[in-house]
Amino acid sequence: DALHGFRLLDTDGTGLNYTPARAILQMHNHRPALRARDVRCPVLYFLCLEDTLAPHRVAMRAIDATPNAEVHT
C-alpha cells in the first residue's frame, strides 16, 4: 500500500525520495503514542485495518490511552 501511495505523490516521475540523515535521528525518538494519555482535547482517530506503515494494533493502544478518543474504521 505504501508503494502505490508513493507513486501517486511522485508527480514528476523521477521516483527520487531523498531524506536528510538528520531526519532519521529525529524519527527514532518520535513516538507520539507514548504521549497519548497527555492529550486533553477530543481526538478523532481514523484507522486503516490493512495499513503496513501504521499497524492498527499500535494505534489501538494509543486510543485506549487517550481520554476523549473517538474511533472510526
Short mmCIF file of N, CA and C in Angstrom, two decimals:
data_model
loop_
_atom_site.label_atom_id
_atom_site.label_comp_id
_atom_site.label_asym_id
_atom_site.label_seq_id
_atom_site.Cartn_x
_atom_site.Cartn_y
_atom_site.Cartn_z
N ASP A 1 0.81 -1.20 0.00
CA ASP A 1 0.00 0.00 0.00
C ASP A 1 0.86 1.26 0.00
N ALA A 2 2.04 1.23 0.59
CA ALA A 2 2.89 2.42 0.62
C ALA A 2 3.44 2.74 -0.76
N LEU A 3 3.84 1.75 -1.51
CA LEU A 3 4.40 1.99 -2.84
C LEU A 3 3.37 2.64 -3.75
N HIS A 4 2.16 2.15 -3.69
CA HIS A 4 1.09 2.75 -4.51
C HIS A 4 0.90 4.22 -4.14
N GLY A 5 0.86 4.52 -2.84
CA GLY A 5 0.70 5.90 -2.39
C GLY A 5 1.87 6.77 -2.80
N PHE A 6 3.08 6.24 -2.70
CA PHE A 6 4.27 6.99 -3.11
C PHE A 6 4.21 7.33 -4.59
N ARG A 7 3.80 6.38 -5.38
CA ARG A 7 3.73 6.63 -6.83
C ARG A 7 2.71 7.72 -7.15
N LEU A 8 1.65 7.80 -6.37
CA LEU A 8 0.68 8.87 -6.58
C LEU A 8 1.27 10.24 -6.26
N LEU A 9 2.19 10.29 -5.30
CA LEU A 9 2.83 11.54 -4.92
C LEU A 9 4.00 11.91 -5.84
N ASP A 10 4.51 10.96 -6.58
CA ASP A 10 5.67 11.17 -7.46
C ASP A 10 5.21 11.80 -8.76
N THR A 11 4.88 13.09 -8.71
CA THR A 11 4.27 13.76 -9.86
C THR A 11 5.22 13.97 -11.03
N ASP A 12 6.54 14.06 -10.78
CA ASP A 12 7.46 14.28 -11.89
C ASP A 12 8.01 12.98 -12.47
N GLY A 13 7.67 11.84 -11.86
CA GLY A 13 8.06 10.55 -12.40
C GLY A 13 9.50 10.15 -12.17
N THR A 14 10.24 10.90 -11.36
CA THR A 14 11.65 10.56 -11.14
C THR A 14 11.83 9.43 -10.14
N GLY A 15 10.89 9.29 -9.23
CA GLY A 15 10.99 8.25 -8.22
C GLY A 15 12.00 8.57 -7.13
N LEU A 16 12.53 9.78 -7.13
CA LEU A 16 13.52 10.16 -6.13
C LEU A 16 12.83 10.44 -4.79
N ASN A 17 13.40 9.90 -3.75
CA ASN A 17 12.82 10.04 -2.42
C ASN A 17 13.96 10.30 -1.44
N TYR A 18 14.41 11.53 -1.37
CA TYR A 18 15.55 11.87 -0.52
C TYR A 18 15.08 12.33 0.85
N THR A 19 15.81 11.95 1.87
CA THR A 19 15.58 12.39 3.24
C THR A 19 16.92 12.74 3.86
N PRO A 20 17.02 13.91 4.49
CA PRO A 20 18.28 14.24 5.14
C PRO A 20 18.58 13.27 6.28
N ALA A 21 19.84 12.94 6.48
CA ALA A 21 20.24 11.99 7.52
C ALA A 21 19.78 12.44 8.89
N ARG A 22 19.76 13.75 9.16
CA ARG A 22 19.34 14.25 10.47
C ARG A 22 17.88 13.89 10.77
N ALA A 23 17.07 13.70 9.73
CA ALA A 23 15.67 13.35 9.95
C ALA A 23 15.54 11.96 10.56
N ILE A 24 16.43 11.06 10.18
CA ILE A 24 16.39 9.70 10.73
C ILE A 24 16.65 9.72 12.23
N LEU A 25 17.58 10.57 12.66
CA LEU A 25 17.88 10.67 14.09
C LEU A 25 16.68 11.21 14.87
N GLN A 26 15.93 12.11 14.27
CA GLN A 26 14.75 12.67 14.93
C GLN A 26 13.60 11.67 14.95
N MET A 27 13.44 10.89 13.90
CA MET A 27 12.33 9.94 13.82
C MET A 27 12.47 8.81 14.83
N HIS A 28 13.70 8.45 15.17
CA HIS A 28 13.93 7.37 16.10
C HIS A 28 13.26 7.61 17.45
N ASN A 29 13.24 8.84 17.90
CA ASN A 29 12.65 9.18 19.19
C ASN A 29 11.22 9.68 19.09
N HIS A 30 10.68 9.76 17.89
CA HIS A 30 9.31 10.27 17.70
C HIS A 30 8.32 9.13 17.90
N ARG A 31 7.73 9.07 19.09
CA ARG A 31 6.76 8.01 19.40
C ARG A 31 5.54 8.66 20.04
N PRO A 32 4.69 9.28 19.23
CA PRO A 32 3.56 10.04 19.77
C PRO A 32 2.58 9.20 20.58
N ALA A 33 2.50 7.91 20.33
CA ALA A 33 1.57 7.07 21.09
C ALA A 33 1.92 7.03 22.57
N LEU A 34 3.19 7.24 22.89
CA LEU A 34 3.59 7.24 24.30
C LEU A 34 3.06 8.45 25.04
N ARG A 35 2.69 9.50 24.32
CA ARG A 35 2.18 10.72 24.95
C ARG A 35 0.67 10.83 24.84
N ALA A 36 0.01 9.81 24.34
CA ALA A 36 -1.44 9.87 24.10
C ALA A 36 -2.22 10.19 25.36
N ARG A 37 -1.80 9.68 26.50
CA ARG A 37 -2.55 9.92 27.73
C ARG A 37 -2.49 11.37 28.18
N ASP A 38 -1.54 12.14 27.63
CA ASP A 38 -1.39 13.55 28.00
C ASP A 38 -2.31 14.48 27.20
N VAL A 39 -2.96 13.96 26.17
CA VAL A 39 -3.83 14.78 25.32
C VAL A 39 -5.10 15.11 26.09
N ARG A 40 -5.46 16.39 26.12
CA ARG A 40 -6.63 16.82 26.87
C ARG A 40 -7.80 17.26 26.00
N CYS A 41 -7.57 17.44 24.72
CA CYS A 41 -8.66 17.82 23.82
C CYS A 41 -9.23 16.56 23.17
N PRO A 42 -10.45 16.63 22.64
CA PRO A 42 -11.00 15.46 21.94
C PRO A 42 -10.13 15.08 20.74
N VAL A 43 -10.04 13.78 20.50
CA VAL A 43 -9.21 13.27 19.40
C VAL A 43 -10.06 12.37 18.52
N LEU A 44 -9.93 12.53 17.23
CA LEU A 44 -10.62 11.67 16.28
C LEU A 44 -9.56 10.83 15.58
N TYR A 45 -9.61 9.53 15.73
CA TYR A 45 -8.67 8.62 15.09
C TYR A 45 -9.33 7.98 13.88
N PHE A 46 -8.62 7.90 12.79
CA PHE A 46 -9.05 7.14 11.62
C PHE A 46 -8.06 6.00 11.44
N LEU A 47 -8.55 4.78 11.35
CA LEU A 47 -7.68 3.62 11.24
C LEU A 47 -7.92 2.90 9.92
N CYS A 48 -6.85 2.43 9.36
CA CYS A 48 -6.91 1.57 8.19
C CYS A 48 -6.46 0.19 8.64
N LEU A 49 -7.32 -0.78 8.56
CA LEU A 49 -7.01 -2.10 9.09
C LEU A 49 -5.94 -2.84 8.30
N GLU A 50 -5.63 -2.40 7.09
CA GLU A 50 -4.61 -3.06 6.28
C GLU A 50 -3.43 -2.13 6.01
N ASP A 51 -3.11 -1.25 6.92
CA ASP A 51 -2.01 -0.31 6.76
C ASP A 51 -0.71 -0.97 7.20
N THR A 52 0.28 -1.02 6.32
CA THR A 52 1.55 -1.67 6.66
C THR A 52 2.52 -0.72 7.34
N LEU A 53 2.29 0.59 7.26
CA LEU A 53 3.18 1.56 7.89
C LEU A 53 2.77 1.90 9.31
N ALA A 54 1.49 1.90 9.57
CA ALA A 54 0.98 2.22 10.91
C ALA A 54 -0.02 1.13 11.31
N PRO A 55 0.46 0.02 11.83
CA PRO A 55 -0.42 -1.09 12.17
C PRO A 55 -1.53 -0.68 13.14
N HIS A 56 -2.74 -1.16 12.91
CA HIS A 56 -3.87 -0.73 13.73
C HIS A 56 -3.75 -1.17 15.19
N ARG A 57 -3.04 -2.25 15.47
CA ARG A 57 -2.91 -2.69 16.87
C ARG A 57 -2.11 -1.68 17.70
N VAL A 58 -1.14 -1.02 17.07
CA VAL A 58 -0.38 0.02 17.76
C VAL A 58 -1.27 1.23 18.00
N ALA A 59 -2.04 1.60 17.00
CA ALA A 59 -2.96 2.73 17.15
C ALA A 59 -4.01 2.44 18.21
N MET A 60 -4.47 1.21 18.30
CA MET A 60 -5.48 0.88 19.31
C MET A 60 -4.94 1.07 20.73
N ARG A 61 -3.68 0.80 20.94
CA ARG A 61 -3.09 1.04 22.27
C ARG A 61 -3.10 2.53 22.59
N ALA A 62 -2.80 3.35 21.60
CA ALA A 62 -2.83 4.80 21.81
C ALA A 62 -4.25 5.27 22.06
N ILE A 63 -5.19 4.71 21.33
CA ILE A 63 -6.59 5.08 21.52
C ILE A 63 -7.06 4.73 22.91
N ASP A 64 -6.70 3.56 23.38
CA ASP A 64 -7.09 3.15 24.73
C ASP A 64 -6.54 4.09 25.79
N ALA A 65 -5.38 4.68 25.53
CA ALA A 65 -4.75 5.57 26.50
C ALA A 65 -5.22 7.03 26.37
N THR A 66 -5.90 7.35 25.27
CA THR A 66 -6.29 8.73 25.01
C THR A 66 -7.65 9.05 25.61
N PRO A 67 -7.71 10.02 26.52
CA PRO A 67 -9.02 10.45 27.01
C PRO A 67 -9.82 11.08 25.87
N ASN A 68 -11.09 10.89 25.84
CA ASN A 68 -11.99 11.51 24.85
C ASN A 68 -11.73 11.07 23.42
N ALA A 69 -11.19 9.89 23.21
CA ALA A 69 -10.91 9.43 21.85
C ALA A 69 -12.18 8.92 21.19
N GLU A 70 -12.28 9.18 19.90
CA GLU A 70 -13.39 8.68 19.08
C GLU A 70 -12.77 7.92 17.92
N VAL A 71 -13.26 6.73 17.63
CA VAL A 71 -12.65 5.88 16.61
C VAL A 71 -13.60 5.66 15.45
N HIS A 72 -13.06 5.80 14.24
CA HIS A 72 -13.78 5.46 13.01
C HIS A 72 -12.89 4.55 12.20
N THR A 73 -13.36 3.40 11.78
CA THR A 73 -12.57 2.49 10.96
C THR A 73 -13.16 2.40 9.57
#
